[in-house]
XYZ file of C-alpha atoms in Angstrom:
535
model
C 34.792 -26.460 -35.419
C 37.419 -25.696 -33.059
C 36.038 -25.988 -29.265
C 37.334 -23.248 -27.028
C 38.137 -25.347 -23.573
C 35.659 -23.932 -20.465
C 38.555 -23.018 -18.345
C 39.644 -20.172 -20.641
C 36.126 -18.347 -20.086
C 36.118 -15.938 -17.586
C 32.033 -16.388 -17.484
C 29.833 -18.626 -15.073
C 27.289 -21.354 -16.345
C 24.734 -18.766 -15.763
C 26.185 -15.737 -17.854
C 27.214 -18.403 -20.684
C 23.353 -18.924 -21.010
C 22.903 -15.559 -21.309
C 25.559 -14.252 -23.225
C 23.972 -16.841 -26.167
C 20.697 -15.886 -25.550
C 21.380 -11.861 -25.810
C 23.252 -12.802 -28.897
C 20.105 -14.908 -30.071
C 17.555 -12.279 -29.433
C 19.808 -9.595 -29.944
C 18.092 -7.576 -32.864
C 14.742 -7.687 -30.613
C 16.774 -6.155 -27.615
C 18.882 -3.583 -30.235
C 22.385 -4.453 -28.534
C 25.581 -5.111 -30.654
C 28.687 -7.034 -29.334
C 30.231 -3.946 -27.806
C 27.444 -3.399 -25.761
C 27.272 -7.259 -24.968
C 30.790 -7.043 -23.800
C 30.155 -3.881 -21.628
C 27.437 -5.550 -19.725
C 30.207 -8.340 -18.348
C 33.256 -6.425 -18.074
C 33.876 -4.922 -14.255
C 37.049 -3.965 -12.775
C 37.092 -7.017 -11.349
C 37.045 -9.163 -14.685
C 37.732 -7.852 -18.152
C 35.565 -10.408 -20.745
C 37.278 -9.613 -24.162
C 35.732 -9.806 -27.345
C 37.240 -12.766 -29.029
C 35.259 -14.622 -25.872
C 31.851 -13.271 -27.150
C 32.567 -14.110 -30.409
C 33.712 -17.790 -29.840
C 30.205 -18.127 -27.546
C 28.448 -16.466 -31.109
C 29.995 -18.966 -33.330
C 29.627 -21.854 -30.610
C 33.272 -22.492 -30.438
C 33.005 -22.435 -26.588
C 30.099 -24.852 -24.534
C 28.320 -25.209 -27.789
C 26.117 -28.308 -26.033
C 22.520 -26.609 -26.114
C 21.689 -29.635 -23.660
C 24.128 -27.897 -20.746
C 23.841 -24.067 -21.908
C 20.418 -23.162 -23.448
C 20.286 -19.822 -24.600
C 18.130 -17.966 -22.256
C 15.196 -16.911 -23.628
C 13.820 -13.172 -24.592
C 11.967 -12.421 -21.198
C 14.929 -13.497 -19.081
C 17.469 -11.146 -21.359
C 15.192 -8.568 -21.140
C 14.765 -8.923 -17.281
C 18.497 -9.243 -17.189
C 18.660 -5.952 -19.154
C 15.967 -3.991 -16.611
C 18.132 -5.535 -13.506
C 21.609 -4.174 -15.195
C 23.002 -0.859 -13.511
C 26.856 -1.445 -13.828
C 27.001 -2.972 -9.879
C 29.025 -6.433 -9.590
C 27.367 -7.783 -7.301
C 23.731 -6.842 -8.724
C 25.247 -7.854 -12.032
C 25.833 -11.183 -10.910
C 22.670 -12.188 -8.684
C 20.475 -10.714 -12.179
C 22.670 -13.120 -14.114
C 22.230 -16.209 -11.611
C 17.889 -15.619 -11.970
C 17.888 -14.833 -15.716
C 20.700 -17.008 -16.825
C 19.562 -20.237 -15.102
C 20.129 -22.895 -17.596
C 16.833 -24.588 -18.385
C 15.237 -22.434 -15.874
C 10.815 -21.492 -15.470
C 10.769 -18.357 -13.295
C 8.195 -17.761 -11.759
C 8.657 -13.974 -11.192
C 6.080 -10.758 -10.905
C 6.379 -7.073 -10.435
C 5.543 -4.648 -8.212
C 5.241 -0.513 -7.438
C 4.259 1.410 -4.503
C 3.877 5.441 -5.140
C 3.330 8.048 -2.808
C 2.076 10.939 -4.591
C 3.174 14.312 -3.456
C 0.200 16.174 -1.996
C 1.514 18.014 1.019
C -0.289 17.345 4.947
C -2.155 14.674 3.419
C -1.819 10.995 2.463
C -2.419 9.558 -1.473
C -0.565 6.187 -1.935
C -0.473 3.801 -4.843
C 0.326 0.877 -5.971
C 0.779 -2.308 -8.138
C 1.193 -5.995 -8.754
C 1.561 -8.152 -11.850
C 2.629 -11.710 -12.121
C 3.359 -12.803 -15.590
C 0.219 -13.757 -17.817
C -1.980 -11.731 -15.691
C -3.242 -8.157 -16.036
C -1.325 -6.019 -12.413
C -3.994 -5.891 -9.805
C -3.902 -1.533 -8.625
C -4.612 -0.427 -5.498
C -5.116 2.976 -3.679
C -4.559 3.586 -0.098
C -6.735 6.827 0.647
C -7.106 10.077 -1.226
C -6.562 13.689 0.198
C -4.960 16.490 1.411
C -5.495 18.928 4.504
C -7.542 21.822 4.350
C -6.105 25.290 5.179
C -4.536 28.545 3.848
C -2.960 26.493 1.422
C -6.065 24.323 0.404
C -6.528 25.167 -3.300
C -3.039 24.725 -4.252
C -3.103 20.894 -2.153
C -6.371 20.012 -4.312
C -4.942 21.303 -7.456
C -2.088 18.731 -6.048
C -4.299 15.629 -5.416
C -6.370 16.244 -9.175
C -2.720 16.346 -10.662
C -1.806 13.085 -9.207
C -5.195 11.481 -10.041
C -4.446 12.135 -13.651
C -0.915 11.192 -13.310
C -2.200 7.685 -12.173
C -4.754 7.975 -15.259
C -1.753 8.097 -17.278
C 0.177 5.400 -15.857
C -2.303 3.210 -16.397
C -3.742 1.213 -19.369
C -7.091 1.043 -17.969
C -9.539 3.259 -15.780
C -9.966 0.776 -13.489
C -8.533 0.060 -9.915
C -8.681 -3.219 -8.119
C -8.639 -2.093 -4.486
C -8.608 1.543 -2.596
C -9.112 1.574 1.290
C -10.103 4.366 3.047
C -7.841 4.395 6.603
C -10.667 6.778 8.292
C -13.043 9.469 7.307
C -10.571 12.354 8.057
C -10.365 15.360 5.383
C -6.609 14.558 4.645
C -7.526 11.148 3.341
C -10.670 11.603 2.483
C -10.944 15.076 0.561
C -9.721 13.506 -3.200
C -11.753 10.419 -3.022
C -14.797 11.771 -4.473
C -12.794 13.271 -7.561
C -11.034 9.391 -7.762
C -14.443 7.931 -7.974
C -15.125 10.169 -10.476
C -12.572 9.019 -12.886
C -11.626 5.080 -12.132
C -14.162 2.263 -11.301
C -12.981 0.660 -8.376
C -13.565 -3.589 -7.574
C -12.811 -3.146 -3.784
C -13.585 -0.393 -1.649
C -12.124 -1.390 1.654
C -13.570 0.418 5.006
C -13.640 0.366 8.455
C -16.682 -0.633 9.848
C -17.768 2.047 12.472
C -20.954 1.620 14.485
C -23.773 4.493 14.165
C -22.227 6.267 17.222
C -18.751 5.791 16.476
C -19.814 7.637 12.544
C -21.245 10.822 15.170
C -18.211 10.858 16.955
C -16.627 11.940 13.920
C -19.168 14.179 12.759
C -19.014 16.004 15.969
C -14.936 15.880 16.331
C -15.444 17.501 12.796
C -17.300 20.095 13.320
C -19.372 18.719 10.699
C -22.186 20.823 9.070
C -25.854 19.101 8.714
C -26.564 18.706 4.962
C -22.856 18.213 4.152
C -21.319 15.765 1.755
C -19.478 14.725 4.631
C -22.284 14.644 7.275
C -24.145 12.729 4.819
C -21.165 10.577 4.239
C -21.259 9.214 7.809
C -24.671 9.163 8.311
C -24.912 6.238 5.818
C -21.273 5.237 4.489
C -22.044 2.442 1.960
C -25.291 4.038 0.959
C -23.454 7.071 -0.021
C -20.639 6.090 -2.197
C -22.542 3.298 -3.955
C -25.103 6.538 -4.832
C -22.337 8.865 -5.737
C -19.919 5.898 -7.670
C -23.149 5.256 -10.398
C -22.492 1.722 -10.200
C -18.848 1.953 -10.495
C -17.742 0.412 -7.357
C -18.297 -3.283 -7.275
C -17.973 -4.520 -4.098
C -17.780 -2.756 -0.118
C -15.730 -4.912 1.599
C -16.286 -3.620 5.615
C -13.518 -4.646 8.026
C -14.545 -5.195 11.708
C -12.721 -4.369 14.998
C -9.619 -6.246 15.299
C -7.720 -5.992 18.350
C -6.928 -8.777 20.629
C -7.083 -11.147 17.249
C -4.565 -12.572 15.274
C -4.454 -12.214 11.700
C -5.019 -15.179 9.550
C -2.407 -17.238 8.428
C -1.410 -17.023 4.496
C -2.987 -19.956 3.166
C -0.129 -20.932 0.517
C 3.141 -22.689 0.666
C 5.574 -21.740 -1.638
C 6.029 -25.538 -2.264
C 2.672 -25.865 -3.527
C 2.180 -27.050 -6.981
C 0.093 -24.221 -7.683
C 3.577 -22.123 -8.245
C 3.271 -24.115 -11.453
C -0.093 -23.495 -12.674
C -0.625 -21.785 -15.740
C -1.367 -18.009 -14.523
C -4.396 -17.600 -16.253
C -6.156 -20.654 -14.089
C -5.138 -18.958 -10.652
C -8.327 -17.422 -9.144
C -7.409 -13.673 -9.601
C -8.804 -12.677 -5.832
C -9.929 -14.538 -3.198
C -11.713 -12.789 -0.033
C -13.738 -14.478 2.980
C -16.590 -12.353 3.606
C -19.775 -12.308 4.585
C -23.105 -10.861 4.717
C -23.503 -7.650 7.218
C -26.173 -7.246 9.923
C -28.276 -4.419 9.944
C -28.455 -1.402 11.777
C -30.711 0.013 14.304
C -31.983 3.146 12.759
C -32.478 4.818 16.173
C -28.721 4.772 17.259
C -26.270 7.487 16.795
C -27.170 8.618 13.203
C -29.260 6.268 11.721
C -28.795 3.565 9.930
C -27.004 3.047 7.132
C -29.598 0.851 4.290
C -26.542 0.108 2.104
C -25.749 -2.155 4.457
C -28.424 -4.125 2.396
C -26.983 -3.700 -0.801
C -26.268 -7.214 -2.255
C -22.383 -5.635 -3.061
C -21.733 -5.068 0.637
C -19.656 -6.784 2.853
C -18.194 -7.989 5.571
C -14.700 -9.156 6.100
C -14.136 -12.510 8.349
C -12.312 -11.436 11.253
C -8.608 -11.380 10.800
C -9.246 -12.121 7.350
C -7.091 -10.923 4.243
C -7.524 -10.288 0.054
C -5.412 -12.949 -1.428
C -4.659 -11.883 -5.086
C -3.474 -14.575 -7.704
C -1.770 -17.088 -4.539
C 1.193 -14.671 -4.520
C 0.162 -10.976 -3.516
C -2.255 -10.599 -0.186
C -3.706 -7.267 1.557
C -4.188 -8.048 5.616
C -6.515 -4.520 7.210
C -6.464 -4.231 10.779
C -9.103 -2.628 12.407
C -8.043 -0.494 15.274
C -11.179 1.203 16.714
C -11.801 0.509 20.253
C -14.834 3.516 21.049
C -18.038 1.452 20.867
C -17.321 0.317 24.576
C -17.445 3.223 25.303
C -20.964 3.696 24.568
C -22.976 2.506 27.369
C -26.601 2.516 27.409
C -27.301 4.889 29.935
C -25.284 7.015 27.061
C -27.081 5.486 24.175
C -30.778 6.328 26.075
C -29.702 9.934 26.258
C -28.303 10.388 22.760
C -31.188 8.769 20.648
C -33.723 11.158 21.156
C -30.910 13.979 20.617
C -29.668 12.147 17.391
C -33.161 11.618 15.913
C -33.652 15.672 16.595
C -30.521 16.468 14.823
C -30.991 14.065 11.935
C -35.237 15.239 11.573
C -35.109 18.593 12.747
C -37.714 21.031 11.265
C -35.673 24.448 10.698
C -31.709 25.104 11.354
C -32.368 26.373 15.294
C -33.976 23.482 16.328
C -30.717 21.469 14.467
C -28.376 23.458 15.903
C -29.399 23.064 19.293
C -29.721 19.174 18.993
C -26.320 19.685 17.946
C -24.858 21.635 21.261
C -26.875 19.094 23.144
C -25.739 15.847 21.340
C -21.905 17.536 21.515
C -21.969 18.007 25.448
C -22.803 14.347 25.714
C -20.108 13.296 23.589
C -17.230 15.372 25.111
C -18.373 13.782 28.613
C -18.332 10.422 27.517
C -15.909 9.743 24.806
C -13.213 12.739 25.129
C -9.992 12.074 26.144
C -9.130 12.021 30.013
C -6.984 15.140 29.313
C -8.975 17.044 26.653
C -12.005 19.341 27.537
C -14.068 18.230 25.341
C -13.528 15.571 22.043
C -11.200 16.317 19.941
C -10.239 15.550 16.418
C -7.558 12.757 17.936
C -10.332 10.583 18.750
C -11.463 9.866 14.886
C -7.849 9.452 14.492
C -8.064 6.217 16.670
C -10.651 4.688 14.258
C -7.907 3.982 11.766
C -7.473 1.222 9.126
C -3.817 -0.101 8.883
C -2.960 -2.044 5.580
C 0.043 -4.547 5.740
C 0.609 -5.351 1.296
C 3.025 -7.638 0.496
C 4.024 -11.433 -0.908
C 3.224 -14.749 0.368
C 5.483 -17.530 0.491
C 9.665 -17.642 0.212
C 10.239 -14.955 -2.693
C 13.493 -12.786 -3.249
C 13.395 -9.524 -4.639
C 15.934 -9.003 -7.692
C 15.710 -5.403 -8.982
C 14.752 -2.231 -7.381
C 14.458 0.906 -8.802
C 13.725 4.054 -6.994
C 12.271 7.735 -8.482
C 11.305 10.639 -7.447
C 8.093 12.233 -9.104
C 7.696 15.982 -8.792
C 4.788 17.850 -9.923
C 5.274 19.577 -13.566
C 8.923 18.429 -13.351
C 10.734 14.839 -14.554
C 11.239 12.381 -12.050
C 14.892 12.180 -10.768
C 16.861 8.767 -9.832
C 16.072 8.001 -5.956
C 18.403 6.370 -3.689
C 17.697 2.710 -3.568
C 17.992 1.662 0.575
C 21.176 -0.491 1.348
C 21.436 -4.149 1.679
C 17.607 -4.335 0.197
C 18.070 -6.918 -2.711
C 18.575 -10.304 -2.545
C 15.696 -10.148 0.538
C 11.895 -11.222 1.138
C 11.029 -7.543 2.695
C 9.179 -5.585 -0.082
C 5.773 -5.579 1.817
C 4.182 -2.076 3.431
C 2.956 -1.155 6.272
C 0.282 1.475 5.865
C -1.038 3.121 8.900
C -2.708 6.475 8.653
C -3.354 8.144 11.445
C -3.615 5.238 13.309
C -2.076 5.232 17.020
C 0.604 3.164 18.201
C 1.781 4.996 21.366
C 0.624 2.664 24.561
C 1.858 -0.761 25.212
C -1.694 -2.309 24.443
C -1.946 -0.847 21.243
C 1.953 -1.864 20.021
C 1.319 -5.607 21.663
C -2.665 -6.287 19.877
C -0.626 -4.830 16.200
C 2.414 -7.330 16.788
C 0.325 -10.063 17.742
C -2.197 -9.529 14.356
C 0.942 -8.935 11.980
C 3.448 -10.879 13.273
C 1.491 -14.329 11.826
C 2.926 -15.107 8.254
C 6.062 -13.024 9.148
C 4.196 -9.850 8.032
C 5.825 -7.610 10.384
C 9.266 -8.501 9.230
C 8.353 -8.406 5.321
C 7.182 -4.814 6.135
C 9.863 -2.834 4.633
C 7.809 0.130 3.629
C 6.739 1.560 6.566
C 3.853 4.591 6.104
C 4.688 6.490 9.761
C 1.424 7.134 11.580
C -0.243 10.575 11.323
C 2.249 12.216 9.206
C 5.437 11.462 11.998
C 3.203 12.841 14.804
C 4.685 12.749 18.394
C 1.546 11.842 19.531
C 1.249 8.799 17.556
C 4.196 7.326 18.956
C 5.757 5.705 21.408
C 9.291 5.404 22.116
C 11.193 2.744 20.709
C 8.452 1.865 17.887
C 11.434 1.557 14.688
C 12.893 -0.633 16.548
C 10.036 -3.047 16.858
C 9.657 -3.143 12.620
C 13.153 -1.978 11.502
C 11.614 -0.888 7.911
C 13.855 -0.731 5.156
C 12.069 3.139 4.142
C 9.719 5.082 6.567
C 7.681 7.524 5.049
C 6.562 10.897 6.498
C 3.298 11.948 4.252
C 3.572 15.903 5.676
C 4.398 18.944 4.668
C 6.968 20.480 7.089
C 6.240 23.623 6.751
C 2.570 23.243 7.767
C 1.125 24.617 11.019
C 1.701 21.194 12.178
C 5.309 20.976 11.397
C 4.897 17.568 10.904
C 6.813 14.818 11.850
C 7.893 15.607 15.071
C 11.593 15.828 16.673
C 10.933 12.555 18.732
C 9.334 10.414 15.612
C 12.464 11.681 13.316
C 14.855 10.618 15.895
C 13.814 7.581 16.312
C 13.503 6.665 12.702
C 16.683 7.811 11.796
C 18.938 5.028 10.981
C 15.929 3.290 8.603
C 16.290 5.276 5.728
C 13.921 8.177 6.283
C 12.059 10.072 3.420
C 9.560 13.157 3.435
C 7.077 13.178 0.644
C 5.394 16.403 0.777
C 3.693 18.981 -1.577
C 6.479 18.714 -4.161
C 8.546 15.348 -3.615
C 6.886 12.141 -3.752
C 8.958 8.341 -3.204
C 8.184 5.748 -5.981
C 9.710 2.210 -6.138
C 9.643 -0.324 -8.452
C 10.672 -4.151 -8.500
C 11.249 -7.262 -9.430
C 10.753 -10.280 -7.967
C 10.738 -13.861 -7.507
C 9.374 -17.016 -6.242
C 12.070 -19.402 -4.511
């Protein structure tokens, strides 16, 4: 056999291993040498075909000890990472050509489905051996002139998600607040997946009124009856398809927990099947006194009902976590001079013989409120103070990882998907995590300094890439300055422009501007998929 010398092969170590290995495997992957060729060949190099055929007939670094062929998953990852760019050529042929390489890589997606002034978000994570833990971050759309064609749009993307997946089952879905435009599709979601973790806010009995009343919320309601007992309600309504409530209390002035696993740790090694799929530190909840605000809630004694550890996360598989912070700040606001005044009134509202006698409970119960918990500017409470009781989500990897392939679409209802732009200098980075905020409120100093101080522990503010901009790019959200804080690789504006709202506003779109803004509204949404590994 004649031995072609090294030096003549315009090929690394790494694409030698995987030039054999495509030629090894390649009637699984349906590629021929001309194709082979193409997939090395740049401007920058020309790899001609006697070259492939010397590395087929072993003529060139034939010793299997110093170039294995790379096996099928690593050609096949090579082929997913391949789109023609020499420099993403080259880093996919470093990971998957790594001669006698064990990557230890996983997947992950983050959708956010087009439903207009309203917020429906998605998403996945799958290390190898494991089935992907799926997530939802709320579920709904605004309600308006345009209402039946934005529920038409959240049912649509419920049964696109059906058909993504293999199973009607979802890991995790957190409700940010109990707001119509993330709350309206839930019901219909329940209705179709079973659901592991339902993730909450925990909101006193007066805090849940404050929301009633901010809502305008009619007695008798699916909604009124949503907050006067929270956990009893959707475990009644699920029919023992939601497995656990996992209730997440106040967090400010905290810091988050730390991630509890170093990349170092043999357990990078461990077969995936032996990793403990989740792992959450909870407790048991305290019960509620059923003459405050409006009533108690008794599923707060339901055996599936929890409470998270303050600060605490959802690790999934050692390599994927989900970190809520708690933002709600109202209780203190109830004093018990208020609390003596509105317990008789809430006890009228919530017992009340005939509709007038409701009703006027209801005027009663609403002065009180607008004097104590409206804003110093408002006249009475408004609908921005349920805003403030808002559940951020940081979602993201633990450990040193790199991501390797990244693929961005566009899904459009009734129409294919088109090819998305993929952000600039994103590969070859640790910053695939999100930042999902809702209508949360990050415009005073306090506010931006408690978030920091939670997220910046494990780096979390820095691996948020994906950043969900608060209330739809509300001005009001905002405070000057805030992209600069997180510098996200996307920021997402869940609105629909055109909306009475006009949503985001001039200020918010300014200052994201230079970190790759997109709008996902009634007709675009923003999907991204990747690859990734462990270092």
């Amino acid at each position: 056999m004649n031995v072609v010398s090294r030096d003549s092969v315009p090929l690394s170590d790494h694409e030698i291993c995987l030039v054999k290995g495509l030629i090894k495997h390649r009637k699984q992957l349906g590629i021929n040498q001309q194709r082979l060729i193409a997939y090395f060949s740049f401007p920058q190099r020309t790899v001609h075909h006697n070259v492939i055929s010397a590395i087929a007939r072993e003529e060139v670094c034939a010793s299997v000890a110093d170039y294995p062929p790379a096996d099928l998953p690593n050609c096949r990852f090579f082929l997913d990472a391949w789109t023609g760019d020499w420099q993403e050529n080259n880093r996919a042929a470093e990971v998957a050509g790594a001669p006698n390489s064990s990557l230890d890589e996983f997947e992950f997606g983050y959708r956010f489905h087009p439903v207009g002034q309203g917020l429906f978000c998605s998403g996945h994570f799958s290390r190898a051996g494991q089935d992907p833990f799926r997530w939802v971050y709320d579920c709904g759309t605004e309600a308006g002139s345009r209402r039946s064609t934005r529920a038409r749009h959240v049912r649509a993307e419920i049964r696109a998600l059906q058909n993504d997946q293999a199973t009607s089952h979802l890991d995790l879905v957190t409700l940010s607040h109990f707001d119509e435009d993330h709350l309206s599709g839930m019901l219909d979601l329940l209705k179709k997946f079973s659901v592991g973790t339902l993730l909450l806010p925990y909101l006193t009995p007066w805090e849940r009124l404050i929301v009633a009343i901010s809502e305008q919320t009619a007695v008798g309601s699916d909604l009124f009856t949503f907050l006067t007992a929270p956990t009893e309600f959707l475990l009644a309504r699920a029919d023992m398809r939601i497995e656990r409530i996992l209730l997440v209390p106040p967090s400010a002035g905290r810091e988050a927990a730390a991630p509890p696993i170093s990349p170092d740790e043999p357990t990078r090694e461990t077969e995936p099947e032996a990793l403990p799929k989740l792992l959450i530190k909870d407790h048991k909840p305290e019960g509620e006194n059923d003459i405050d605000g409006l009533g108690a809630d008794d599923g707060l004694a339901d055996p599936r009902v929890r409470f998270l550890h303050p600060g605490g996360y959802i690790l999934v598989s050692q390599a994927w976590e989900f970190v809520p912070y708690n933002d709600c700040r109202l209780e203190a606001l109830a004093t018990n001079s208020f609390k003596n005044k509105a317990r008789p009134l809430a006890h009228k509202l919530t017992h009340a013989e005939n509709e007038e006698h409701r009703q006027t409970a209801l005027k009663k119960l609403t002065k009180l409120y607008d004097a104590t918990f409206k804003s110093r500017t408002a006249k009475n409470i408004t609908p921005r103070r349920r805003n403030e009781i808002s559940l951020f989500l940081y979602a993201g990897p633990i450990g040193r990882v790199e991501l390797v392939n990244v693929k961005v679409t566009i899904p459009r209802h009734e129409m294919v998907s088109h090819i998305g732009q993929v952000p600039n200098g994103w590969l070859g980075t640790d910053r695939f995590g999100q930042i999902l905020t809702g209508d949360g409120f990050l415009h005073t100093k306090k506010k931006v300094a408690d978030f920091m101080v939670f997220y910046s522990v494990g780096d979390r503010i820095s691996r948020g890439a994906i950043f969900q901009v608060m209330h739809h790019g509300s001005d009001a959200n905002w405070r000057d300055d805030i992209a600069s804080l997180f510098k996200p690789v996307a920021s997402l504006y869940c609105s629909d422009p055109l909306g009475k709202w006009g949503h985001p506003g001039a200020k918010v779109r300014n200052d994201f501007a230079d970190y790759h803004p997109v709008q996902v509204d009634g007709v675009h949404g923003w999907q991204v998929n990747g690859t990734c590994r462990f270092l």
